[in-house]
């Protein structure tokens, strides 16, 4: 008891002003406190506000949450080992301060590094080891690694293995995998979480648990239910997947006068039944051509095979695409990773080790699922709405294939069979004034509203990793369950209730909480600690 109470005093001292606590000194403090040295706090050195600001901003990927008015943490803890994470959890719980957990900082609503109450950030970026075991076709990857670092680590060991996760290389593994991340091998292999075989997590008691120790319920929850509701993800053990020596990518643009509506309409019908080796993303953007506002559709493809086999599939089954041999680019899987990340063809794989994106915009994202093809008249009305509304673009991500074969309850991620494609609504801007912020957010909300007749309903489903606070939030108070159910059923459908039961078991006092976390069934009365 002496250790916890004394260490709590140290943390309270730090909370008096914004500072950053280095975990090497945290470790020193822990060891000294164990020996009951009353002067141990002198070993905990801190650095002042400029360094905290640098660390905070280095992993912010949405400028909406990097302004002077954005709430700032009182401490950022940057752990170097599991022990540091455990100590931080125990001490933050003891004094009742909110803990935000950040891996890559790509969460669209800034939930991992912003709060309206006093909070600490546990920033995992130093825990970034990637240990690939090609013999067993597995890898342990720590939560603070980026997808780029993971892909590079796989490529170093094998040219015919990959992993079905996202196309943005600076995304953090911890958030991406725990939220059910996906990529351009979705139709062949499903989601990232469909290939997780073990994990390490720090629970609310500060214990480091693997799959055997945490049990199958918690292991199920952190594979698509969002890890930050249940503990701190330290690492995942993943199963690698085979990739051919040659894959083919393509990029086909169409405008309205180039049969665009026909192509988008038939895309909806074709992608449910076409070869599972083919994934096609459709990027729809308002555009100006010959001084006239219009819409452009860009079909971006990934095929696990060579161009001859690809064309033997698309020519008879999807002629509206108009794919030709010159459109096809054959390459290795790792080069396709670079291609999808928009690097030019002279870029080498070591660029994947760069954790800093070229630019960071103001942005807002939303999501939907389409289960019935949008009719041609609906598409034509959509083109007009996009032109009228302004800048908002849509991304269609094809489903079918392996996604149709996995039951909704297999993981917390429920959006499986019956979905033709997922929509991401997207708008970016660079203006830094409040009027622009309101204008662009209104634009994306208006287009989302326009799409209501064409997307899923009861519930209107959403994708957890496209975090969207518009669909509901919780204040983590006495109504947290009813509040959580609003957004929870949109993210998880029938899996929400199981997630709540697991949360109530593993974290009954709701220590691991955020604006869209999984609530507990335990009332606030009797909870330990101070809820801020």
Short mmCIF file of C-alpha atoms in Angstrom, two decimals:
data_model
loop_
_atom_site.label_atom_id
_atom_site.label_comp_id
_atom_site.label_asym_id
_atom_site.label_seq_id
_atom_site.Cartn_x
_atom_site.Cartn_y
_atom_site.Cartn_z
CA UNK A 1 0.00 0.00 0.00
CA UNK A 2 2.89 2.34 0.70
CA UNK A 3 4.04 2.15 -2.92
CA UNK A 4 0.66 3.02 -4.43
CA UNK A 5 -0.13 5.91 -2.11
CA UNK A 6 3.36 7.41 -2.40
CA UNK A 7 3.45 7.07 -6.16
CA UNK A 8 0.01 8.69 -6.35
CA UNK A 9 1.46 11.73 -4.58
CA UNK A 10 4.18 11.93 -7.22
CA UNK A 11 1.65 11.81 -10.05
CA UNK A 12 -0.47 14.48 -8.38
CA UNK A 13 2.58 16.75 -8.20
CA UNK A 14 3.12 16.24 -11.92
CA UNK A 15 -0.53 17.07 -12.61
CA UNK A 16 -0.09 20.60 -11.32
CA UNK A 17 1.16 21.73 -14.74
CA UNK A 18 1.61 20.15 -18.19
CA UNK A 19 4.74 18.04 -18.23
CA UNK A 20 6.11 14.90 -19.84
CA UNK A 21 7.27 11.98 -17.79
CA UNK A 22 9.99 9.81 -19.28
CA UNK A 23 9.51 6.15 -18.61
CA UNK A 24 13.16 5.44 -17.92
CA UNK A 25 12.76 7.65 -14.88
CA UNK A 26 9.39 6.06 -14.14
CA UNK A 27 11.22 2.75 -13.93
CA UNK A 28 13.84 4.22 -11.61
CA UNK A 29 11.12 5.67 -9.41
CA UNK A 30 9.36 2.33 -9.18
CA UNK A 31 12.48 0.50 -8.10
CA UNK A 32 13.34 3.10 -5.50
CA UNK A 33 9.80 3.29 -4.16
CA UNK A 34 9.89 -0.44 -3.58
CA UNK A 35 12.74 0.16 -1.15
CA UNK A 36 10.62 2.82 0.64
CA UNK A 37 13.00 5.68 -0.03
CA UNK A 38 11.09 8.85 0.94
CA UNK A 39 13.17 10.97 -1.47
CA UNK A 40 12.49 8.78 -4.47
CA UNK A 41 10.51 11.47 -6.28
CA UNK A 42 13.78 13.27 -7.01
CA UNK A 43 14.67 10.48 -9.43
CA UNK A 44 11.59 11.28 -11.52
CA UNK A 45 12.79 14.05 -13.78
CA UNK A 46 10.40 15.90 -16.04
CA UNK A 47 10.71 18.05 -19.13
CA UNK A 48 8.67 21.19 -19.56
CA UNK A 49 5.89 22.22 -21.91
CA UNK A 50 7.80 22.56 -25.25
CA UNK A 51 8.77 18.88 -25.29
CA UNK A 52 5.31 17.76 -24.26
CA UNK A 53 3.89 19.78 -27.14
CA UNK A 54 6.36 18.17 -29.57
CA UNK A 55 5.47 14.63 -28.49
CA UNK A 56 1.75 15.42 -28.46
CA UNK A 57 1.73 16.92 -31.95
CA UNK A 58 4.02 14.34 -33.53
CA UNK A 59 1.21 11.78 -33.67
CA UNK A 60 -1.79 13.99 -34.37
CA UNK A 61 -3.16 13.17 -37.83
CA UNK A 62 -6.17 15.51 -37.81
CA UNK A 63 -5.49 19.23 -37.48
CA UNK A 64 -8.97 19.77 -36.06
CA UNK A 65 -7.50 18.51 -32.79
CA UNK A 66 -4.23 20.42 -32.94
CA UNK A 67 -5.34 23.96 -32.22
CA UNK A 68 -4.67 26.31 -29.34
CA UNK A 69 -8.14 25.60 -27.93
CA UNK A 70 -7.80 21.80 -28.05
CA UNK A 71 -7.63 20.35 -24.51
CA UNK A 72 -4.13 19.14 -23.67
CA UNK A 73 -2.94 16.28 -21.45
CA UNK A 74 -1.27 16.93 -18.14
CA UNK A 75 1.23 14.13 -18.71
CA UNK A 76 2.32 12.00 -21.64
CA UNK A 77 3.84 8.68 -20.60
CA UNK A 78 5.92 6.99 -23.30
CA UNK A 79 6.52 3.39 -22.12
CA UNK A 80 9.57 1.42 -23.13
CA UNK A 81 8.42 -1.92 -21.70
CA UNK A 82 5.30 -3.66 -20.40
CA UNK A 83 6.21 -2.84 -16.82
CA UNK A 84 5.88 0.89 -17.53
CA UNK A 85 2.39 0.37 -18.91
CA UNK A 86 1.31 -1.63 -15.87
CA UNK A 87 2.64 1.01 -13.49
CA UNK A 88 0.90 3.81 -15.36
CA UNK A 89 -2.44 1.99 -15.32
CA UNK A 90 -2.22 1.24 -11.60
CA UNK A 91 -1.27 4.78 -10.65
CA UNK A 92 -3.79 6.50 -12.95
CA UNK A 93 -6.52 4.28 -11.53
CA UNK A 94 -5.43 5.03 -7.99
CA UNK A 95 -5.84 8.79 -8.36
CA UNK A 96 -8.88 8.54 -10.66
CA UNK A 97 -7.47 10.36 -13.68
CA UNK A 98 -8.63 9.46 -17.18
CA UNK A 99 -6.11 7.54 -19.28
CA UNK A 100 -6.05 7.99 -23.06
CA UNK A 101 -4.18 5.33 -25.05
CA UNK A 102 -2.56 6.27 -28.36
CA UNK A 103 -0.68 4.15 -30.90
CA UNK A 104 -0.60 5.95 -34.25
CA UNK A 105 -2.91 8.91 -33.70
CA UNK A 106 -5.04 8.27 -36.79
CA UNK A 107 -8.35 8.03 -34.96
CA UNK A 108 -10.55 10.44 -36.88
CA UNK A 109 -12.11 12.10 -33.81
CA UNK A 110 -8.94 12.43 -31.72
CA UNK A 111 -10.33 10.17 -29.00
CA UNK A 112 -6.89 8.78 -28.14
CA UNK A 113 -5.38 12.16 -27.29
CA UNK A 114 -8.21 14.63 -26.48
CA UNK A 115 -10.62 14.84 -23.55
CA UNK A 116 -12.78 17.46 -21.87
CA UNK A 117 -11.59 16.36 -18.42
CA UNK A 118 -8.12 16.18 -16.92
CA UNK A 119 -6.27 13.28 -18.58
CA UNK A 120 -3.00 11.47 -19.20
CA UNK A 121 -1.87 10.08 -22.55
CA UNK A 122 -0.18 6.69 -22.59
CA UNK A 123 1.60 6.95 -25.93
CA UNK A 124 2.75 3.55 -27.19
CA UNK A 125 5.03 4.67 -30.03
CA UNK A 126 8.21 3.32 -28.40
CA UNK A 127 6.72 -0.18 -28.16
CA UNK A 128 7.18 -0.92 -31.86
CA UNK A 129 9.01 -4.23 -32.20
CA UNK A 130 8.11 -6.53 -35.11
CA UNK A 131 9.30 -10.13 -34.69
CA UNK A 132 8.58 -12.24 -37.78
CA UNK A 133 8.76 -16.04 -37.62
CA UNK A 134 8.62 -17.17 -41.24
CA UNK A 135 9.01 -20.85 -40.35
CA UNK A 136 5.68 -20.73 -38.51
CA UNK A 137 4.27 -17.94 -40.72
CA UNK A 138 3.52 -15.73 -37.73
CA UNK A 139 4.71 -12.45 -36.26
CA UNK A 140 4.50 -10.68 -32.92
CA UNK A 141 3.95 -6.97 -33.49
CA UNK A 142 3.78 -4.41 -30.71
CA UNK A 143 0.93 -1.92 -30.54
CA UNK A 144 3.10 1.13 -31.21
CA UNK A 145 4.45 -0.18 -34.51
CA UNK A 146 3.00 1.24 -37.70
CA UNK A 147 1.53 -0.82 -40.51
CA UNK A 148 4.47 0.28 -42.63
CA UNK A 149 6.92 -1.11 -40.09
CA UNK A 150 4.96 -4.36 -39.96
CA UNK A 151 4.93 -4.72 -43.76
CA UNK A 152 8.63 -3.91 -43.95
CA UNK A 153 9.41 -6.51 -41.28
CA UNK A 154 7.49 -9.17 -43.22
CA UNK A 155 9.17 -8.19 -46.51
CA UNK A 156 12.63 -8.48 -44.93
CA UNK A 157 11.95 -12.14 -44.15
CA UNK A 158 9.83 -13.22 -47.12
CA UNK A 159 8.78 -12.01 -50.55
CA UNK A 160 5.72 -14.29 -50.65
CA UNK A 161 4.04 -13.42 -47.35
CA UNK A 162 1.87 -10.49 -46.37
CA UNK A 163 -0.83 -9.42 -43.95
CA UNK A 164 -4.37 -8.21 -44.73
CA UNK A 165 -4.43 -4.80 -43.07
CA UNK A 166 -4.70 -1.15 -44.12
CA UNK A 167 -3.09 0.78 -46.96
CA UNK A 168 -1.89 3.79 -44.93
CA UNK A 169 1.61 2.93 -43.63
CA UNK A 170 1.65 5.42 -40.73
CA UNK A 171 -1.42 3.93 -39.01
CA UNK A 172 -0.64 2.40 -35.61
CA UNK A 173 -1.07 -1.35 -35.19
CA UNK A 174 -2.76 -1.16 -31.77
CA UNK A 175 -5.78 0.84 -32.86
CA UNK A 176 -6.04 -0.57 -36.37
CA UNK A 177 -6.10 -4.24 -35.39
CA UNK A 178 -8.21 -3.85 -32.26
CA UNK A 179 -10.85 -1.99 -34.28
CA UNK A 180 -11.15 -4.56 -37.07
CA UNK A 181 -8.90 -2.96 -39.67
CA UNK A 182 -9.03 -4.03 -43.29
CA UNK A 183 -7.09 -3.55 -46.51
CA UNK A 184 -7.01 -4.45 -50.18
CA UNK A 185 -6.86 -8.22 -49.53
CA UNK A 186 -10.25 -8.04 -47.81
CA UNK A 187 -12.11 -10.23 -50.28
CA UNK A 188 -9.38 -12.89 -50.25
CA UNK A 189 -8.50 -13.06 -46.57
CA UNK A 190 -11.01 -10.99 -44.64
CA UNK A 191 -10.00 -8.56 -41.89
CA UNK A 192 -6.81 -8.10 -39.92
CA UNK A 193 -8.59 -9.52 -36.84
CA UNK A 194 -9.39 -12.74 -38.70
CA UNK A 195 -5.66 -13.54 -38.53
CA UNK A 196 -4.82 -12.76 -34.89
CA UNK A 197 -3.81 -15.86 -32.93
CA UNK A 198 -2.58 -14.41 -29.63
CA UNK A 199 -2.20 -11.09 -27.84
CA UNK A 200 -0.70 -9.37 -24.84
CA UNK A 201 -2.80 -6.89 -22.88
CA UNK A 202 -2.42 -4.99 -19.62
CA UNK A 203 -5.67 -5.23 -17.68
CA UNK A 204 -7.14 -2.83 -15.14
CA UNK A 205 -5.17 -4.52 -12.36
CA UNK A 206 -1.91 -3.92 -14.20
CA UNK A 207 -1.42 -7.59 -15.07
CA UNK A 208 0.18 -8.56 -18.38
CA UNK A 209 -2.03 -11.25 -19.91
CA UNK A 210 -1.68 -13.41 -22.98
CA UNK A 211 -4.53 -15.30 -24.65
CA UNK A 212 -4.43 -18.19 -22.21
CA UNK A 213 -4.40 -15.90 -19.18
CA UNK A 214 -7.03 -13.44 -20.38
CA UNK A 215 -9.50 -16.09 -21.56
CA UNK A 216 -11.39 -16.42 -24.80
CA UNK A 217 -14.00 -13.76 -24.02
CA UNK A 218 -11.50 -10.93 -23.63
CA UNK A 219 -9.46 -12.27 -26.54
CA UNK A 220 -12.64 -12.13 -28.64
CA UNK A 221 -13.40 -8.56 -27.53
CA UNK A 222 -10.03 -7.06 -28.46
CA UNK A 223 -10.27 -8.43 -31.98
CA UNK A 224 -12.62 -5.78 -33.36
CA UNK A 225 -14.31 -4.38 -30.24
CA UNK A 226 -11.71 -1.68 -29.69
CA UNK A 227 -8.89 -2.47 -27.27
CA UNK A 228 -9.07 0.82 -25.36
CA UNK A 229 -12.36 -0.20 -23.70
CA UNK A 230 -10.83 -3.28 -22.09
CA UNK A 231 -7.16 -2.62 -21.35
CA UNK A 232 -3.93 -1.57 -22.99
CA UNK A 233 -2.94 -3.67 -26.00
CA UNK A 234 0.79 -4.41 -25.84
CA UNK A 235 1.14 -6.68 -28.87
CA UNK A 236 -0.65 -9.02 -31.22
CA UNK A 237 0.54 -12.31 -32.63
CA UNK A 238 -0.65 -12.50 -36.21
CA UNK A 239 -0.88 -15.24 -38.80
CA UNK A 240 0.74 -14.22 -42.08
CA UNK A 241 -0.96 -14.97 -45.38
CA UNK A 242 0.57 -16.10 -48.68
CA UNK A 243 0.88 -13.61 -51.51
CA UNK A 244 1.96 -14.45 -55.08
CA UNK A 245 5.34 -13.28 -56.42
CA UNK A 246 3.46 -11.01 -58.83
CA UNK A 247 0.36 -8.93 -58.07
CA UNK A 248 -1.36 -6.47 -60.37
CA UNK A 249 -2.66 -3.00 -59.60
CA UNK A 250 -4.64 -0.65 -61.80
CA UNK A 251 -6.11 2.83 -61.83
CA UNK A 252 -8.97 3.68 -64.21
CA UNK A 253 -10.69 7.09 -64.27
CA UNK A 254 -14.12 7.77 -65.70
CA UNK A 255 -16.27 10.88 -66.05
CA UNK A 256 -20.00 11.01 -66.66
CA UNK A 257 -19.63 11.10 -70.44
CA UNK A 258 -17.37 8.04 -70.27
CA UNK A 259 -20.02 5.58 -69.13
CA UNK A 260 -19.27 6.31 -65.47
CA UNK A 261 -22.78 5.67 -64.17
CA UNK A 262 -22.96 2.30 -65.93
CA UNK A 263 -19.58 1.31 -64.56
CA UNK A 264 -20.43 2.23 -60.96
CA UNK A 265 -23.83 0.55 -61.19
CA UNK A 266 -22.41 -2.73 -62.49
CA UNK A 267 -19.57 -2.58 -59.96
CA UNK A 268 -22.23 -3.14 -57.30
CA UNK A 269 -23.53 -6.25 -59.04
CA UNK A 270 -20.19 -7.74 -60.06
CA UNK A 271 -18.13 -7.46 -56.87
CA UNK A 272 -20.23 -9.95 -54.89
CA UNK A 273 -19.45 -12.79 -57.26
CA UNK A 274 -16.17 -11.94 -59.00
CA UNK A 275 -12.90 -13.77 -58.23
CA UNK A 276 -11.86 -13.37 -54.57
CA UNK A 277 -8.35 -12.37 -55.65
CA UNK A 278 -9.73 -9.04 -56.90
CA UNK A 279 -10.47 -6.00 -54.76
CA UNK A 280 -11.67 -2.74 -56.28
CA UNK A 281 -12.01 0.58 -54.51
CA UNK A 282 -14.08 3.30 -56.20
CA UNK A 283 -13.13 6.86 -55.35
CA UNK A 284 -15.90 9.36 -56.19
CA UNK A 285 -14.90 13.01 -56.17
CA UNK A 286 -16.48 16.30 -57.20
CA UNK A 287 -14.39 17.67 -60.01
CA UNK A 288 -14.17 20.47 -62.56
CA UNK A 289 -13.78 19.54 -66.22
CA UNK A 290 -13.83 22.10 -69.02
CA UNK A 291 -14.96 24.67 -66.44
CA UNK A 292 -18.03 22.59 -65.58
CA UNK A 293 -18.61 21.01 -62.17
CA UNK A 294 -18.96 17.24 -62.43
CA UNK A 295 -18.03 14.00 -60.68
CA UNK A 296 -15.09 11.71 -61.38
CA UNK A 297 -14.96 8.00 -60.53
CA UNK A 298 -11.56 6.36 -60.05
CA UNK A 299 -11.45 2.56 -59.94
CA UNK A 300 -8.36 1.44 -58.02
CA UNK A 301 -7.68 -2.28 -58.14
CA UNK A 302 -5.57 -4.90 -56.40
CA UNK A 303 -5.34 -8.37 -57.91
CA UNK A 304 -3.41 -11.28 -56.41
CA UNK A 305 -2.06 -12.55 -59.71
CA UNK A 306 -0.71 -11.40 -63.06
CA UNK A 307 -2.39 -9.08 -65.54
CA UNK A 308 -3.28 -11.79 -68.05
CA UNK A 309 -5.37 -13.65 -65.49
CA UNK A 310 -6.85 -10.39 -64.26
CA UNK A 311 -7.99 -9.43 -67.77
CA UNK A 312 -9.41 -12.91 -68.32
CA UNK A 313 -11.72 -12.15 -65.39
CA UNK A 314 -12.62 -8.48 -65.87
CA UNK A 315 -13.12 -8.53 -69.63
CA UNK A 316 -16.08 -10.95 -69.60
CA UNK A 317 -17.40 -10.23 -66.09
CA UNK A 318 -16.95 -6.47 -65.77
CA UNK A 319 -16.69 -5.04 -69.32
CA UNK A 320 -18.07 -1.67 -68.14
CA UNK A 321 -14.78 -1.10 -66.32
CA UNK A 322 -12.97 -1.04 -69.66
CA UNK A 323 -9.74 -2.34 -68.16
CA UNK A 324 -6.94 -2.70 -70.72
CA UNK A 325 -3.44 -4.16 -70.59
CA UNK A 326 -1.73 -0.72 -70.44
CA UNK A 327 -3.79 0.09 -67.32
CA UNK A 328 -2.27 -2.86 -65.45
CA UNK A 329 0.92 -2.65 -63.41
CA UNK A 330 2.56 -5.90 -62.33
CA UNK A 331 4.75 -5.78 -59.24
CA UNK A 332 5.70 -7.52 -56.00
CA UNK A 333 3.38 -7.38 -53.01
CA UNK A 334 5.64 -4.94 -51.14
CA UNK A 335 5.70 -2.65 -54.18
CA UNK A 336 1.90 -2.75 -54.22
CA UNK A 337 1.99 -1.53 -50.62
CA UNK A 338 3.98 1.48 -51.84
CA UNK A 339 1.65 1.96 -54.80
CA UNK A 340 -1.46 2.06 -52.60
CA UNK A 341 0.29 4.50 -50.28
CA UNK A 342 0.80 6.82 -53.29
CA UNK A 343 4.58 6.53 -53.52
CA UNK A 344 6.09 6.68 -56.99
CA UNK A 345 7.58 3.61 -58.64
CA UNK A 346 11.17 4.58 -57.78
CA UNK A 347 10.52 4.47 -54.03
CA UNK A 348 12.22 1.73 -52.02
CA UNK A 349 10.51 -0.19 -49.17
CA UNK A 350 12.54 1.52 -46.46
CA UNK A 351 10.22 4.52 -46.83
CA UNK A 352 7.73 2.41 -44.87
CA UNK A 353 9.87 3.00 -41.78
CA UNK A 354 9.13 6.72 -41.94
CA UNK A 355 6.49 7.41 -39.30
CA UNK A 356 5.82 11.01 -40.34
CA UNK A 357 3.21 11.70 -43.05
CA UNK A 358 3.97 14.30 -45.71
CA UNK A 359 1.09 16.51 -44.63
CA UNK A 360 -1.71 16.64 -42.07
CA UNK A 361 -5.08 18.18 -42.94
CA UNK A 362 -8.22 19.21 -41.16
CA UNK A 363 -10.62 16.35 -41.84
CA UNK A 364 -13.89 14.65 -41.08
CA UNK A 365 -14.93 11.09 -41.94
CA UNK A 366 -18.16 9.07 -41.75
CA UNK A 367 -19.16 5.57 -42.87
CA UNK A 368 -22.05 3.49 -44.20
CA UNK A 369 -22.79 0.01 -45.53
CA UNK A 370 -24.69 -0.75 -48.73
CA UNK A 371 -26.68 -3.98 -48.93
CA UNK A 372 -28.85 -3.35 -52.01
CA UNK A 373 -27.46 -1.92 -55.27
CA UNK A 374 -28.10 1.78 -55.64
CA UNK A 375 -30.22 2.14 -58.81
CA UNK A 376 -28.99 4.21 -61.72
CA UNK A 377 -31.46 6.95 -60.89
CA UNK A 378 -30.11 6.97 -57.35
CA UNK A 379 -26.55 7.26 -58.61
CA UNK A 380 -27.51 10.12 -60.92
CA UNK A 381 -29.11 11.94 -58.01
CA UNK A 382 -25.98 11.28 -55.97
CA UNK A 383 -23.76 12.90 -58.61
CA UNK A 384 -25.95 16.01 -58.52
CA UNK A 385 -25.91 16.09 -54.71
CA UNK A 386 -22.11 15.84 -54.62
CA UNK A 387 -21.75 18.73 -57.06
CA UNK A 388 -24.28 20.85 -55.17
CA UNK A 389 -22.92 20.13 -51.70
CA UNK A 390 -19.31 20.99 -52.46
CA UNK A 391 -16.13 19.12 -51.63
CA UNK A 392 -17.15 15.82 -50.01
CA UNK A 393 -15.94 12.62 -51.67
CA UNK A 394 -17.00 9.00 -51.27
CA UNK A 395 -14.95 5.81 -51.24
CA UNK A 396 -16.64 2.48 -52.04
CA UNK A 397 -14.73 -0.55 -50.71
CA UNK A 398 -15.84 -3.86 -52.23
CA UNK A 399 -16.99 -6.71 -50.00
CA UNK A 400 -18.02 -10.26 -50.84
CA UNK A 401 -15.58 -13.15 -51.08
CA UNK A 402 -14.16 -14.27 -47.75
CA UNK A 403 -16.25 -11.66 -45.92
CA UNK A 404 -19.38 -13.60 -46.87
CA UNK A 405 -18.05 -16.78 -45.26
CA UNK A 406 -17.31 -15.56 -41.71
CA UNK A 407 -20.22 -15.41 -39.22
CA UNK A 408 -21.12 -12.02 -37.72
CA UNK A 409 -20.40 -13.32 -34.23
CA UNK A 410 -16.93 -14.69 -35.03
CA UNK A 411 -15.42 -11.37 -33.94
CA UNK A 412 -17.02 -8.17 -32.60
CA UNK A 413 -16.89 -6.76 -36.15
CA UNK A 414 -20.33 -7.78 -37.50
CA UNK A 415 -20.44 -6.31 -41.02
CA UNK A 416 -19.95 -9.50 -43.01
CA UNK A 417 -22.30 -11.29 -45.43
CA UNK A 418 -24.95 -9.18 -47.11
CA UNK A 419 -22.83 -6.09 -47.57
CA UNK A 420 -21.95 -5.14 -51.15
CA UNK A 421 -19.54 -2.43 -50.14
CA UNK A 422 -18.62 -0.04 -47.36
CA UNK A 423 -18.72 3.73 -47.88
CA UNK A 424 -16.25 6.16 -46.41
CA UNK A 425 -17.34 9.79 -46.58
CA UNK A 426 -14.34 12.08 -46.74
CA UNK A 427 -13.63 15.79 -46.66
CA UNK A 428 -10.30 17.56 -46.06
CA UNK A 429 -9.53 21.25 -45.79
CA UNK A 430 -6.68 23.59 -44.89
CA UNK A 431 -8.51 26.72 -43.72
CA UNK A 432 -7.96 27.28 -40.01
CA UNK A 433 -11.06 29.32 -39.10
CA UNK A 434 -14.20 28.21 -37.28
CA UNK A 435 -16.46 29.11 -40.22
CA UNK A 436 -14.61 26.71 -42.52
CA UNK A 437 -14.73 23.98 -39.92
CA UNK A 438 -18.50 24.36 -39.68
CA UNK A 439 -18.94 24.59 -43.45
CA UNK A 440 -17.07 21.39 -44.28
CA UNK A 441 -18.57 19.39 -41.44
CA UNK A 442 -22.03 20.53 -42.52
CA UNK A 443 -21.20 19.39 -46.05
CA UNK A 444 -20.30 15.85 -45.03
CA UNK A 445 -23.31 15.59 -42.73
CA UNK A 446 -25.58 16.74 -45.55
CA UNK A 447 -24.26 14.11 -47.96
CA UNK A 448 -24.57 11.46 -45.24
CA UNK A 449 -28.18 12.49 -44.74
CA UNK A 450 -28.82 12.38 -48.50
CA UNK A 451 -27.61 8.76 -48.61
CA UNK A 452 -30.10 7.52 -46.00
CA UNK A 453 -32.44 5.74 -48.48
CA UNK A 454 -29.57 3.79 -50.05
CA UNK A 455 -27.74 2.37 -47.02
CA UNK A 456 -28.31 -0.05 -44.13
CA UNK A 457 -30.96 0.73 -41.54
CA UNK A 458 -32.16 -0.50 -38.14
CA UNK A 459 -29.39 0.04 -37.27
CA UNK A 460 -27.64 2.28 -39.74
CA UNK A 461 -24.31 0.50 -39.48
CA UNK A 462 -20.95 2.21 -39.02
CA UNK A 463 -17.31 1.10 -38.98
CA UNK A 464 -15.51 1.50 -35.65
CA UNK A 465 -12.18 2.44 -37.21
CA UNK A 466 -13.88 5.29 -39.06
CA UNK A 467 -14.71 6.75 -35.67
CA UNK A 468 -17.63 9.20 -35.89
CA UNK A 469 -18.91 11.02 -32.80
CA UNK A 470 -21.98 12.19 -34.74
CA UNK A 471 -23.63 8.79 -34.23
CA UNK A 472 -23.63 9.02 -30.45
CA UNK A 473 -21.42 9.55 -27.40
CA UNK A 474 -21.41 8.77 -23.70
CA UNK A 475 -20.46 10.93 -20.73
CA UNK A 476 -19.67 7.71 -18.82
CA UNK A 477 -22.20 8.67 -16.17
CA UNK A 478 -25.30 6.94 -14.85
CA UNK A 479 -26.81 6.64 -18.34
CA UNK A 480 -23.70 5.20 -19.98
CA UNK A 481 -25.37 1.95 -21.01
CA UNK A 482 -28.30 3.59 -22.78
CA UNK A 483 -25.96 6.15 -24.36
CA UNK A 484 -23.51 3.45 -25.39
CA UNK A 485 -26.22 1.32 -26.95
CA UNK A 486 -26.97 4.10 -29.49
CA UNK A 487 -23.53 4.00 -31.13
CA UNK A 488 -22.68 0.49 -29.94
CA UNK A 489 -25.34 -1.23 -32.03
CA UNK A 490 -24.28 0.76 -35.09
CA UNK A 491 -20.68 -0.38 -34.70
CA UNK A 492 -21.32 -3.90 -33.40
CA UNK A 493 -24.97 -4.83 -34.06
CA UNK A 494 -25.88 -7.94 -32.03
CA UNK A 495 -22.33 -8.26 -30.68
CA UNK A 496 -22.76 -5.15 -28.54
CA UNK A 497 -24.44 -7.00 -25.66
CA UNK A 498 -21.62 -9.54 -25.43
CA UNK A 499 -19.05 -6.74 -25.42
CA UNK A 500 -20.90 -5.06 -22.52
CA UNK A 501 -20.89 -8.29 -20.51
CA UNK A 502 -17.16 -8.76 -21.09
CA UNK A 503 -16.45 -5.14 -20.20
CA UNK A 504 -18.45 -5.48 -16.98
CA UNK A 505 -16.42 -8.54 -16.03
CA UNK A 506 -12.93 -7.27 -16.82
CA UNK A 507 -13.34 -3.55 -15.98
CA UNK A 508 -16.40 -3.15 -13.73
CA UNK A 509 -15.35 0.34 -12.54
CA UNK A 510 -15.10 1.59 -16.14
CA UNK A 511 -11.53 2.80 -15.79
CA UNK A 512 -10.83 2.29 -19.51
CA UNK A 513 -13.30 4.74 -20.96
CA UNK A 514 -13.71 7.31 -23.69
CA UNK A 515 -16.48 9.12 -25.54
CA UNK A 516 -17.46 5.96 -27.42
CA UNK A 517 -16.19 3.18 -25.21
CA UNK A 518 -18.06 0.01 -24.32
CA UNK A 519 -20.13 0.74 -21.18
CA UNK A 520 -20.53 -1.51 -18.16
CA UNK A 521 -23.71 -2.78 -16.54
CA UNK A 522 -22.39 -1.77 -13.11
CA UNK A 523 -23.97 1.41 -11.65
CA UNK A 524 -21.73 4.30 -10.68
CA UNK A 525 -22.45 3.85 -6.98
CA UNK A 526 -19.75 1.78 -5.39
CA UNK A 527 -17.16 2.33 -8.09
CA UNK A 528 -13.69 2.85 -6.77
CA UNK A 529 -11.64 5.93 -7.57
CA UNK A 530 -12.71 9.35 -8.67
CA UNK A 531 -14.49 9.70 -12.02
CA UNK A 532 -13.31 12.94 -13.59
#
